[in-house]
Coordinates of C-alpha atoms and ligand atoms in Angstrom, one line a residue:
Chain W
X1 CA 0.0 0.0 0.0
X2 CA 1.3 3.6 -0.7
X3 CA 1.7 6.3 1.9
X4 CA -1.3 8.4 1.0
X5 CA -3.2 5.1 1.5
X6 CA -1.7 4.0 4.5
X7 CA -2.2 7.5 6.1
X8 CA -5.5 7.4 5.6
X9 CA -5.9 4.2 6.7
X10 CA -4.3 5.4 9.8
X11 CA -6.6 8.5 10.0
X12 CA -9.3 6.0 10.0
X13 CA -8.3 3.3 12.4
X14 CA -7.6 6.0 15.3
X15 CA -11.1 6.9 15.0
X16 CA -13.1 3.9 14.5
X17 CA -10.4 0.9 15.1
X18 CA -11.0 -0.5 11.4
X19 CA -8.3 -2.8 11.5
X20 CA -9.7 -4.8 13.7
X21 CA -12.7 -5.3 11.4
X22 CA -10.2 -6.4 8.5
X23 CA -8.2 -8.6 10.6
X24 CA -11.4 -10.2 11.7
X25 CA -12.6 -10.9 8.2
X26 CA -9.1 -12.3 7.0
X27 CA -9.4 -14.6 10.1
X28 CA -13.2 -15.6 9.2
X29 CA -13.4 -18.9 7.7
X30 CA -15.9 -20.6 5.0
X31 CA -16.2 -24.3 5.1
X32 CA -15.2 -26.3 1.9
X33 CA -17.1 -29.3 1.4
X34 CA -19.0 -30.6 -1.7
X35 CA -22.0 -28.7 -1.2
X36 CA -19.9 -25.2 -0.9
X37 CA -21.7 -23.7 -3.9
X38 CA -25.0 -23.1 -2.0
X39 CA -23.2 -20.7 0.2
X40 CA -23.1 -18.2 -2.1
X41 CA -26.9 -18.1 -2.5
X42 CA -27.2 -15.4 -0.1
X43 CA -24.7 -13.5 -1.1
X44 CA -26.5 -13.5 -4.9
X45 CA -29.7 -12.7 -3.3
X46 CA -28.2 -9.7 -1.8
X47 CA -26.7 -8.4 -4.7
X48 CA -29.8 -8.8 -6.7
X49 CA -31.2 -6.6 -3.7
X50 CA -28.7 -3.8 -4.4
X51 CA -29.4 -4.3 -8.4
X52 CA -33.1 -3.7 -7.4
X53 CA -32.8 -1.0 -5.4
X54 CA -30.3 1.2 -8.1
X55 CA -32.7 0.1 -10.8
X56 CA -36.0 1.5 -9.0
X57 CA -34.1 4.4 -8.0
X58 CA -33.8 5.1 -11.5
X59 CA -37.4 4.3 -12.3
X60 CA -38.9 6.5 -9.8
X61 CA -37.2 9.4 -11.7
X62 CA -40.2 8.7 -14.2
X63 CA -42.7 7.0 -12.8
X64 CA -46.1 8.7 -12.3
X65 CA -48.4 7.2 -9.6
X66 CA -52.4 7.0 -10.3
X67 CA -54.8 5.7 -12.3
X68 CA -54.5 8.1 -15.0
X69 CA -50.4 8.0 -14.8
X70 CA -49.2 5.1 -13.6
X71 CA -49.9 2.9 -17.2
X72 CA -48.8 6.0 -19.3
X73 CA -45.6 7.0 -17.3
X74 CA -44.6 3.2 -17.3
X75 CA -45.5 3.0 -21.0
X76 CA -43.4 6.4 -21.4
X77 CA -40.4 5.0 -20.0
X78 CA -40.1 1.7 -22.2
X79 CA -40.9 3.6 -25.4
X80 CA -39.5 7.4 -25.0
X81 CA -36.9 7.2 -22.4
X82 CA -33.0 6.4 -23.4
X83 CA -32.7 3.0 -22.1
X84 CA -36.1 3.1 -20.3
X85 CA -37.0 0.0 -21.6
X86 CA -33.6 -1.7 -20.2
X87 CA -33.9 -0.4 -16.7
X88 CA -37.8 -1.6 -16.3
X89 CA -36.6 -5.0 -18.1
X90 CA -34.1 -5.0 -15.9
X91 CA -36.2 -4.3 -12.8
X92 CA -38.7 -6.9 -13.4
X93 CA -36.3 -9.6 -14.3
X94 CA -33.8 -8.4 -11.4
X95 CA -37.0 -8.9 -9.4
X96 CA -38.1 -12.4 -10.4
X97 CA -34.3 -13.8 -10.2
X98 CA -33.7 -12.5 -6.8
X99 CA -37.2 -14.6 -5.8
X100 CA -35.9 -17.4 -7.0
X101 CA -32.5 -17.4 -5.5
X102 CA -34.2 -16.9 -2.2
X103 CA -35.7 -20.2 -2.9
X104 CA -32.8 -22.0 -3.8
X105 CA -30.9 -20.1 -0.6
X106 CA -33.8 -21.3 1.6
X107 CA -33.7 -24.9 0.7
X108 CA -30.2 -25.4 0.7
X109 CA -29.7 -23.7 4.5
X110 CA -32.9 -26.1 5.2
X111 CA -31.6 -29.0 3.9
X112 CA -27.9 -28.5 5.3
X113 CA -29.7 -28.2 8.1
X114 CA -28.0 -24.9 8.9
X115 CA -31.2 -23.5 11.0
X116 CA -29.8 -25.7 14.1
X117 CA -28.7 -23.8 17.2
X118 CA -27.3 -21.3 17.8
X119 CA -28.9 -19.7 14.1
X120 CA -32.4 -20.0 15.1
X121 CA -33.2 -16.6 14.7
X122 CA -31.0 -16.2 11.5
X123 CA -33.6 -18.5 9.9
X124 CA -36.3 -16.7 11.1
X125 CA -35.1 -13.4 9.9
X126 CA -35.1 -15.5 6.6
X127 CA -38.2 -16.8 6.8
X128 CA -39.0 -12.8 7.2
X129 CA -37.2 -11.9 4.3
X130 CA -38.7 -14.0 1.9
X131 CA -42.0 -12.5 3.0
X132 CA -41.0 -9.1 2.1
X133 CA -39.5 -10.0 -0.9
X134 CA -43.0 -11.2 -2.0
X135 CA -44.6 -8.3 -0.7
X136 CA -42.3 -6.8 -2.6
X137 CA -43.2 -8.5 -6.0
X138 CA -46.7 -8.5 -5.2
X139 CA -46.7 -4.8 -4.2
X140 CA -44.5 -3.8 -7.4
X141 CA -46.8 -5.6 -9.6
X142 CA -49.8 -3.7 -9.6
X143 CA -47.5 -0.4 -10.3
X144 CA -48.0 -0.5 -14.0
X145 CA -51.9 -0.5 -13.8
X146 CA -52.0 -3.2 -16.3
X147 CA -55.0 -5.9 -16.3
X148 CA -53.1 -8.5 -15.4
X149 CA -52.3 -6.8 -12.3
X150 CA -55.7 -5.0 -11.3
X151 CA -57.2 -9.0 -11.3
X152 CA -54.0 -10.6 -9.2
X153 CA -54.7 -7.6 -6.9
X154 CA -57.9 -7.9 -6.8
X155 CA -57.6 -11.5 -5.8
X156 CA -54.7 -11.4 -3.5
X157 CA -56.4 -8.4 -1.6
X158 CA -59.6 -10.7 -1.0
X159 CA -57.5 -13.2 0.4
X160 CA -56.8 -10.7 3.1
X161 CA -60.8 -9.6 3.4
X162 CA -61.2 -13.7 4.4
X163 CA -59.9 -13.3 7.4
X164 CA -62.5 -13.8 10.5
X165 CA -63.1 -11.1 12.1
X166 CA -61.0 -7.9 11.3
X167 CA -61.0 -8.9 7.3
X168 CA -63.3 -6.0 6.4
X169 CA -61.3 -3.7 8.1
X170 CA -58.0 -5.3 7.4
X171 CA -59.2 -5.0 3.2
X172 CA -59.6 -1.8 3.7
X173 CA -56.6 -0.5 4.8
X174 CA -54.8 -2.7 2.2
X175 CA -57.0 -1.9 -0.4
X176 CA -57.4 2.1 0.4
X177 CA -61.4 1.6 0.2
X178 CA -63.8 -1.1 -1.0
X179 CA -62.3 -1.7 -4.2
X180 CA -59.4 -1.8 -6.2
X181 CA -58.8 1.4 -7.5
X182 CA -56.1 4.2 -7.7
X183 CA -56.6 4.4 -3.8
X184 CA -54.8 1.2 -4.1
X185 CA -52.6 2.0 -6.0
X186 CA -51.0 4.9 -3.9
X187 CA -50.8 2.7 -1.1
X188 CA -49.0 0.2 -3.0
X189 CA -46.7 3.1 -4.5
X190 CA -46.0 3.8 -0.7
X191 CA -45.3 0.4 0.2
X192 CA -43.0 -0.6 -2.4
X193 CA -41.1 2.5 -2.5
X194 CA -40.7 3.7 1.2
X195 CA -41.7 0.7 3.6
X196 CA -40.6 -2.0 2.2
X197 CA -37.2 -1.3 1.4
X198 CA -36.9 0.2 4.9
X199 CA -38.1 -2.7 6.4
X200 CA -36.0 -5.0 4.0
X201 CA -33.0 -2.9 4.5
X202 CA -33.2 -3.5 8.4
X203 CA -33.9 -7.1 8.5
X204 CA -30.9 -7.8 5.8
X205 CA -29.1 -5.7 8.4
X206 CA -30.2 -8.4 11.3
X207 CA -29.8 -11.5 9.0
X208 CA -26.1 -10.5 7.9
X209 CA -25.0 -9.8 11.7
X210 CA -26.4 -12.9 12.8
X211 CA -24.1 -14.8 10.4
X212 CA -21.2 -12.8 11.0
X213 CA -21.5 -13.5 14.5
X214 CA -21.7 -17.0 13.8
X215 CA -19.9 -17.4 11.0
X216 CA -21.1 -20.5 8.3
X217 CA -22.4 -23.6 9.5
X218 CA -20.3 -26.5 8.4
X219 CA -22.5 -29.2 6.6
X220 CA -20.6 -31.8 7.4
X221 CA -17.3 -32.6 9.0
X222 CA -14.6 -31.9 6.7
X223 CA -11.9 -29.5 8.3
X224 CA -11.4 -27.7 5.1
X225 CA -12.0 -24.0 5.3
X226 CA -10.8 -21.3 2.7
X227 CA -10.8 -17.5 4.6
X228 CA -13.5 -15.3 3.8
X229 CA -11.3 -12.1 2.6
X230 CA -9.8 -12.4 0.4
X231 CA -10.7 -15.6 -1.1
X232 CA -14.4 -16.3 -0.6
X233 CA -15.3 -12.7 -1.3
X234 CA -13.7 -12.3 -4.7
X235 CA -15.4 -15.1 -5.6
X236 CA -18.5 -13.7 -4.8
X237 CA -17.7 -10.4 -6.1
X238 CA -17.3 -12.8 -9.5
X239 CA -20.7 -14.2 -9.0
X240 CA -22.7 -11.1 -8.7
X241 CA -20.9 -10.7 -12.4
X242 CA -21.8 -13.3 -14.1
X243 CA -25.3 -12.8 -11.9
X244 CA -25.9 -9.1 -13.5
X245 CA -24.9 -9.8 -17.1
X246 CA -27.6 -13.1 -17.0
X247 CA -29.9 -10.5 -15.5
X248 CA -28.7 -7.7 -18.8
X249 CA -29.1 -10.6 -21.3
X250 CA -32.5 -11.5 -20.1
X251 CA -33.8 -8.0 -19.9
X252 CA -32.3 -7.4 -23.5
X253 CA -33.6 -10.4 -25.3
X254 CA -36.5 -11.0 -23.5
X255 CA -38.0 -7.4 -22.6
X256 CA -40.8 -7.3 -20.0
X257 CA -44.0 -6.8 -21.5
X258 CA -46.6 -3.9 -20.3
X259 CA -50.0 -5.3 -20.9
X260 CA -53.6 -4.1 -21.5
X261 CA -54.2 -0.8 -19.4
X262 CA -56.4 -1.9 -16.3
X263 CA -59.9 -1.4 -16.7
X264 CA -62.4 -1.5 -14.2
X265 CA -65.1 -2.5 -16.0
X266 CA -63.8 -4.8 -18.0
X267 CA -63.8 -9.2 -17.4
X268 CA -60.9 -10.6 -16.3
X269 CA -59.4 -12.2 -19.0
X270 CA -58.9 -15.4 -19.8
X271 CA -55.7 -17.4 -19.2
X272 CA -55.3 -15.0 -15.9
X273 CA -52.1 -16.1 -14.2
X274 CA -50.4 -14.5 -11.2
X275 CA -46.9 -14.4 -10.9
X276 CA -45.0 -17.7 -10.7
X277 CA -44.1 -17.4 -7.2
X278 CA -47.6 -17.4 -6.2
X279 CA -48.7 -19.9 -8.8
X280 CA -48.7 -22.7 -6.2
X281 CA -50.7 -20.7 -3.9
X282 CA -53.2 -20.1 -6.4
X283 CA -53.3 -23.7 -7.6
X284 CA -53.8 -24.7 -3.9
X285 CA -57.2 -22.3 -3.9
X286 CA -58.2 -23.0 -7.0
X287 CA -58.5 -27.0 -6.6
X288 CA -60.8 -25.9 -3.1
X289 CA -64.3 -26.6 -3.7
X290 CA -66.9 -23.3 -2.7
X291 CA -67.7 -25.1 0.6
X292 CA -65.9 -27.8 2.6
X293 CA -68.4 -28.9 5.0
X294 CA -69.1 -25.8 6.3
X295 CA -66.9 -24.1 6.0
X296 CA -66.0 -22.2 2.9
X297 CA -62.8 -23.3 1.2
X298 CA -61.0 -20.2 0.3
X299 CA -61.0 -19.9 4.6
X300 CA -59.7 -23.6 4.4
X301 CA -57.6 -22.8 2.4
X302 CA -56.1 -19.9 3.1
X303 CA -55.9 -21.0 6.8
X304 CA -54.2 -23.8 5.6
X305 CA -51.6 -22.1 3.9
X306 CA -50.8 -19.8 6.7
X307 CA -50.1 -22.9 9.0
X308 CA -47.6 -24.5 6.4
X309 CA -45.6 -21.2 6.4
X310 CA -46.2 -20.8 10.7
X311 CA -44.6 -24.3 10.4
X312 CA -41.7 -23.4 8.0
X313 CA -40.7 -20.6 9.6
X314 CA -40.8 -22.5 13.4
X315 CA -38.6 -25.3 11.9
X316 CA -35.3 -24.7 14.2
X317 CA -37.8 -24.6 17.0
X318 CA -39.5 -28.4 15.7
X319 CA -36.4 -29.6 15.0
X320 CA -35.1 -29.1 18.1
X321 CA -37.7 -31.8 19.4
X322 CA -37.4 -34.1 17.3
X323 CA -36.2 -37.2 19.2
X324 CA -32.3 -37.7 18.1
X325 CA -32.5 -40.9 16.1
X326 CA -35.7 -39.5 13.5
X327 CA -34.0 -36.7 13.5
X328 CA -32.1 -36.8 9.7
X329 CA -35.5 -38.5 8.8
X330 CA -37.5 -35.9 9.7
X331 CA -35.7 -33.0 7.6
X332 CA -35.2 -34.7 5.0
X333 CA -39.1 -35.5 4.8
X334 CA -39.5 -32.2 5.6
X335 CA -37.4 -30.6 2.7
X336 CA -37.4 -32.6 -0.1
X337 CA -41.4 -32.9 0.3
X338 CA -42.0 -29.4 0.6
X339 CA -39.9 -28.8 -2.1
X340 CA -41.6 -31.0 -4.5
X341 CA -45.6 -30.2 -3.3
X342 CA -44.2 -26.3 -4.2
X343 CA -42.7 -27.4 -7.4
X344 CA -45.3 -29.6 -8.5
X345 CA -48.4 -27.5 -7.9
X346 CA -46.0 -24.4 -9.3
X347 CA -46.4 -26.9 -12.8
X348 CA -49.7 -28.0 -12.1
X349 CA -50.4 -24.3 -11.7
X350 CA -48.6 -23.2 -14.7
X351 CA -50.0 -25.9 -17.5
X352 CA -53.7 -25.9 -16.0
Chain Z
X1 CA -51.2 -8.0 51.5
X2 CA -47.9 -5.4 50.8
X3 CA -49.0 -2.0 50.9
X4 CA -49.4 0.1 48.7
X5 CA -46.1 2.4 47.9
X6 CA -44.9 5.4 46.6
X7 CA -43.0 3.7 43.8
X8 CA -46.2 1.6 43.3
X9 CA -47.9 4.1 42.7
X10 CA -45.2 6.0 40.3
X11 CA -45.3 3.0 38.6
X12 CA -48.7 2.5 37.7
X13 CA -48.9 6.6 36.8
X14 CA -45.7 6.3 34.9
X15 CA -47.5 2.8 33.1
X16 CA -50.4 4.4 32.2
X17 CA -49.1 7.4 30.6
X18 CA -46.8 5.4 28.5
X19 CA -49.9 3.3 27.4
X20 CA -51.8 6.7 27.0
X21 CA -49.3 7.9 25.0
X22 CA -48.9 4.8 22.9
X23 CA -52.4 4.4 22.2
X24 CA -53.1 8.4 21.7
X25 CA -50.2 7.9 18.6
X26 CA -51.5 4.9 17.5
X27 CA -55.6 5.2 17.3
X28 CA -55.3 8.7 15.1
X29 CA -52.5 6.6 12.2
X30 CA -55.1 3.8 12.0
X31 CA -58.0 5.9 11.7
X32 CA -56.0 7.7 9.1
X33 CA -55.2 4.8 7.2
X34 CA -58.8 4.3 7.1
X35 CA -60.4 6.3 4.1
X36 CA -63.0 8.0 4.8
X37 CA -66.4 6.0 3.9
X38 CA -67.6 6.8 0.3
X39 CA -71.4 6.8 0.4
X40 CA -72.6 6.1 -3.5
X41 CA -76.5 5.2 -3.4
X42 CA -77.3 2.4 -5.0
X43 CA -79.7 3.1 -7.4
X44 CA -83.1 1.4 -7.9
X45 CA -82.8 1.5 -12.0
X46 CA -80.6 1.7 -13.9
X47 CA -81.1 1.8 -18.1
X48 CA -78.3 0.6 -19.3
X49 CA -78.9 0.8 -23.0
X50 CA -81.2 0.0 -26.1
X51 CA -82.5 -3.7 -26.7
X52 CA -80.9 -3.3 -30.4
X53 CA -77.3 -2.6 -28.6
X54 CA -77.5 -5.9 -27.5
X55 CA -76.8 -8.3 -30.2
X56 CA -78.2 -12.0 -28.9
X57 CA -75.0 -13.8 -27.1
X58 CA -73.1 -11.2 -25.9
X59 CA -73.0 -9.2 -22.2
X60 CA -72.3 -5.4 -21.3
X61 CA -70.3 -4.7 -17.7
X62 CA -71.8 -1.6 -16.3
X63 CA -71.5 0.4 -13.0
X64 CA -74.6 0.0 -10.7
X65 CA -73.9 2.4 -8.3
X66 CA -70.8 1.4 -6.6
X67 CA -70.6 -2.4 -8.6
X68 CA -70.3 -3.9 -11.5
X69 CA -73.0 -5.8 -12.8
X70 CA -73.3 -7.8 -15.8
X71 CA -75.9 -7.9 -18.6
X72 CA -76.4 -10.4 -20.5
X73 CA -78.4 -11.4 -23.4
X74 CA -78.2 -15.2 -23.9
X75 CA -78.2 -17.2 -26.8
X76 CA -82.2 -17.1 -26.8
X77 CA -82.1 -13.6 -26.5
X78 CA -83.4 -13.6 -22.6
X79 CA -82.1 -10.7 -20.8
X80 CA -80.3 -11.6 -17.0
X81 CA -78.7 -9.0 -15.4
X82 CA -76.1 -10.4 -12.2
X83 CA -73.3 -8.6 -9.7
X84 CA -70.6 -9.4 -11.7
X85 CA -68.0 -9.2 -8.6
X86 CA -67.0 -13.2 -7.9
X87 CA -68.1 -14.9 -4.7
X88 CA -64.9 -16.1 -4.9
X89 CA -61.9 -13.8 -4.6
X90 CA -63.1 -10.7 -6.1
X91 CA -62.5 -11.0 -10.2
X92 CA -65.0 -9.7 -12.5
X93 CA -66.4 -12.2 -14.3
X94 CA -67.9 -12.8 -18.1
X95 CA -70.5 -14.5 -20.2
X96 CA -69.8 -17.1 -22.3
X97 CA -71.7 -17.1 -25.4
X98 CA -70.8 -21.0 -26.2
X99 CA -71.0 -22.8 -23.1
X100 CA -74.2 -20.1 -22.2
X101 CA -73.2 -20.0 -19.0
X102 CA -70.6 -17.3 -16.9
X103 CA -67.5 -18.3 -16.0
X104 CA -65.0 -16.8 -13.9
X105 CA -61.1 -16.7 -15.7
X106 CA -59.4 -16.5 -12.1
X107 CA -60.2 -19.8 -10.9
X108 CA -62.4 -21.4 -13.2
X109 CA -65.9 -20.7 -11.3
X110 CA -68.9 -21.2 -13.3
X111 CA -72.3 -20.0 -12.6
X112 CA -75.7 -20.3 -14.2
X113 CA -77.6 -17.7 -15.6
X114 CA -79.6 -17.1 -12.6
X115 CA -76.2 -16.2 -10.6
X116 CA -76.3 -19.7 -9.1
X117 CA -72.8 -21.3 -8.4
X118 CA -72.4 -24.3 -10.4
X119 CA -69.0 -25.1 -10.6
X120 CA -65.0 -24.9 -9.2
X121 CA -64.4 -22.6 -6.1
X122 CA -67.5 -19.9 -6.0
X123 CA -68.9 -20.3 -2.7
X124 CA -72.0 -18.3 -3.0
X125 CA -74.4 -17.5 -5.9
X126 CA -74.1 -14.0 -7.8
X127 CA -76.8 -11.4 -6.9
X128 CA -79.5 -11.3 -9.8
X129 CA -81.1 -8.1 -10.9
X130 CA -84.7 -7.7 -12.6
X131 CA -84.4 -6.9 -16.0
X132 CA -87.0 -4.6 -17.9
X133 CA -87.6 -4.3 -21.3
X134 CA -89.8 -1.5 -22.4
X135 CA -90.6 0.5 -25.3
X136 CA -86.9 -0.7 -26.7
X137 CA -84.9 0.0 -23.6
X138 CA -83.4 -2.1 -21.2
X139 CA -83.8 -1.3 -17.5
X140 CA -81.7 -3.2 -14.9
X141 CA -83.9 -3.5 -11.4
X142 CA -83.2 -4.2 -8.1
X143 CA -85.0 -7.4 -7.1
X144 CA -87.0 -6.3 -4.3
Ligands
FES401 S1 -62.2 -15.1 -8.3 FE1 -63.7 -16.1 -9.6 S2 -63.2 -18.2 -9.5 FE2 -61.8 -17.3 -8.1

């Protein structure tokens, strides 16, 4: 290092002792074993964040909230704007991708079974995570007024109205009145843009002290480790590469589409799909007959649903109960079944 | 039984006020986030166009009051008139001309054309509506 840097390195330490943060992350070690690969799943995930995050600032630069605005400024910016059209693209796919890798970050911690003591909480704060990352998606996707949204809204809204009690009032605070309309939108506007990422940023905050403090669970006893800094982290650095250019060539070659404006009074149409994330969800409600006994399905249903995810997110807490020898058993069960209900009513969901 | 004591009592004044406060912050932000109750009458009649507007198999979405209804004129050429708001999770929903019947494209529901649930996940019929037809018009009714 040259003076000027070492001076100012200096300047820094005496006021807020940052060498001891770099010696610590030299010292911090990452497992190697045959399953190393998943650990950089979280690491993706948050880049993809950061991606989404400079990408909607740039949108918000155009982007018009309202019924009469919303359709037309989104519109504006894939056909007028220099590059509009990239940056939306780039939004939507960014958004989609970084779903998915929480997916494949969730299953692989689950099945390496890295939610044992002591990083109960850091799954949970996961578990939160991927809840606001949907209510991200679901939130950003009614932004463009487009028909396809307005219906998925519509739906996804009710499903809130279901529930005993407090649904009425709960609908409308959600939906900003009795209906869908540019009330809705607004509050959405506000959710995605302020909310959200607030709370996002401050539970990534939590989730990334809590494995710092604990550093990576090993997945199985080889004594191989590789230090974090330098080594692990330029190879995530190289990741996040490769990560953004697949996210660039997608949004280039495959440029998000905008849709039918949202009409009120118009049907939905037919072939309605929501996003593929919720497609097993919606499979789930769909199969539901209007009344099971007597009690009407979408309640089942959606009751149903609530518990699997209750149950998911308590799994350190379970786990921890589990009597020693059904222990492996029970995870395994556990993972690979949810795994393949979600994937296979995701298809069913998809091709019905 | 302990006696009451000066820090008791601090404690339960200091308590309350902090659960005062709390809720004197927190009441006004909901009620905000309420909006304000839009009364829209529902009307008692509504026309809602010309019999000749209305070729036979096809349906109209209009506002009545507050909801969307539907219109239909089936294959026959019988005027029905429903809510067109699904019982089930809130899509509007649409006639179709070759199954005669209306179907919902969210989750498949199908109902007759009296409103009644026939098929999928629809818990609850659609709301019919009187329809009128005089002197060329077509009136939509509340059903008393
Ligand atoms: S909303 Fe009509 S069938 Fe689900």
């Amino acid at each position: 290092m040259n003076e000027l840097g070492t001076a100012l390195l200096d300047w820094l330490d005496e006021r807020l002792d940052i060498r001891r943060g770099i010696e610590w992350a030299t010292h911090k070690q990452v497992p190697i074993h045959r399953w190393s690969v998943f650990y950089y799943a979280g690491g993706v995930c948050l880049f993809l964040f950061l991606l989404q995050l400079a990408s909607g600032i740039l949108l918000l630069m155009y982007y018009r909230v309202g019924a009469d605005s919303s359709y037309e400024s989104v519109r504006y910016i894939s056909s007028k704007v220099a590059f509009g059209w990239l940056i939306r693209s780039i939004h939507s796919w960014g958004a989609n991708i970084m779903i998915f890798c929480v997916f494949v970050h969730m299953f692989s911690v689950f099945l390496m079974k890295a939610f044992r003591k002591p990083r109960e909480l850091t799954w949970v704060t996961g578990c939160v995570l991927l809840g606001l990352c949907m209510a991200f998606g679901f939130s950003g996707y009614l932004l463009p007024w487009n028909e396809l949204a307005y219906f998925a809204t519509n739906v996804g809204t009710d499903i809130i109205g279901q529930v005993p009690v407090a649904g009425h009032w709960l609908l409308k605070l959600v939906r900003g009145g009795n209906d869908v309309t540019g009330a809705t939108l607004s509050r959405f506007f506000g959710l995605h843009v302020a909310i959200l990422p607030a709370l996002l940023s401050l539970t990534i905050g939590a989730h990334l002290t809590f494995v710092q403090v604990q550093g990576m669970a090993h997945a199985d006893e080889s004594p191989k480790t590789m230090p974090f800094f330098p080594n692990f982290f330029l190879r995530d650095v190289m990741l996040w590469l490769v990560v953004l250019n697949a996210v660039a060539v997608l949004a280039v070659f495959f440029p998000w589409e905008l849709g039918k404006k949202a009409e009120a009074l118009a049907s939905a149409p037919a072939g309605i799909k929501p996003e593929w994330y919720f497609l097993s969800q919606y499979q789930f409600l769909k199969l539901l007959p209007g009344k099971v006994l007597f009690i009407p399905g979408e309640l089942l249903g959606i009751i149903a649903l609530n518990a699997a995810g209750l149950f998911w997110l308590l799994t350190p807490f379970w786990d921890a109960v589990v009597p020693q020898e059904k222990k492996e058993a029970a995870v395994r069960l556990v993972g690979w079944g949810g795994l393949a209900a979600l994937l296979a009513m995701t298809i069913w969901g998809r091709f019905s | 039984m302990r006696d009451f004591t000066r820090k008791d009592f601090l404690n339960l004044f200091l308590g309350g006020g902090a659960l005062g406060l709390v809720a004197s912050t927190v009441y006004p932000v909901l009620r905000y986030l309420l909006p304000p109750e839009q009364v829209e009458a529902e009307p008692d009649a509504l026309k809602v166009g010309a019999v000749k507007d209305f070729a036979v198999g096809t349906s109209k979405i209009v506002k009545f009051g507050p909801k969307p209804i539907i219109v239909i004129r089936d294959v026959k050429g019988n005027f029905h008139a429903l809510t067109a708001t699904c019982t089930h999770l809130d899509c509007i929903v649409q006639y179709s001309k070759d199954a005669d019947l209306v179907w919902c494209a969210c989750h498949g529901g199908k109902y007759d054309l009296s409103g009644k649930n026939i098929s999928g996940p629809p818990p609850r019929p659609l709301t019919q509506l009187d329809v009128r037809v005089a002197g060329g018009d077509v009136t939509v009714v509340k059903t008393a």
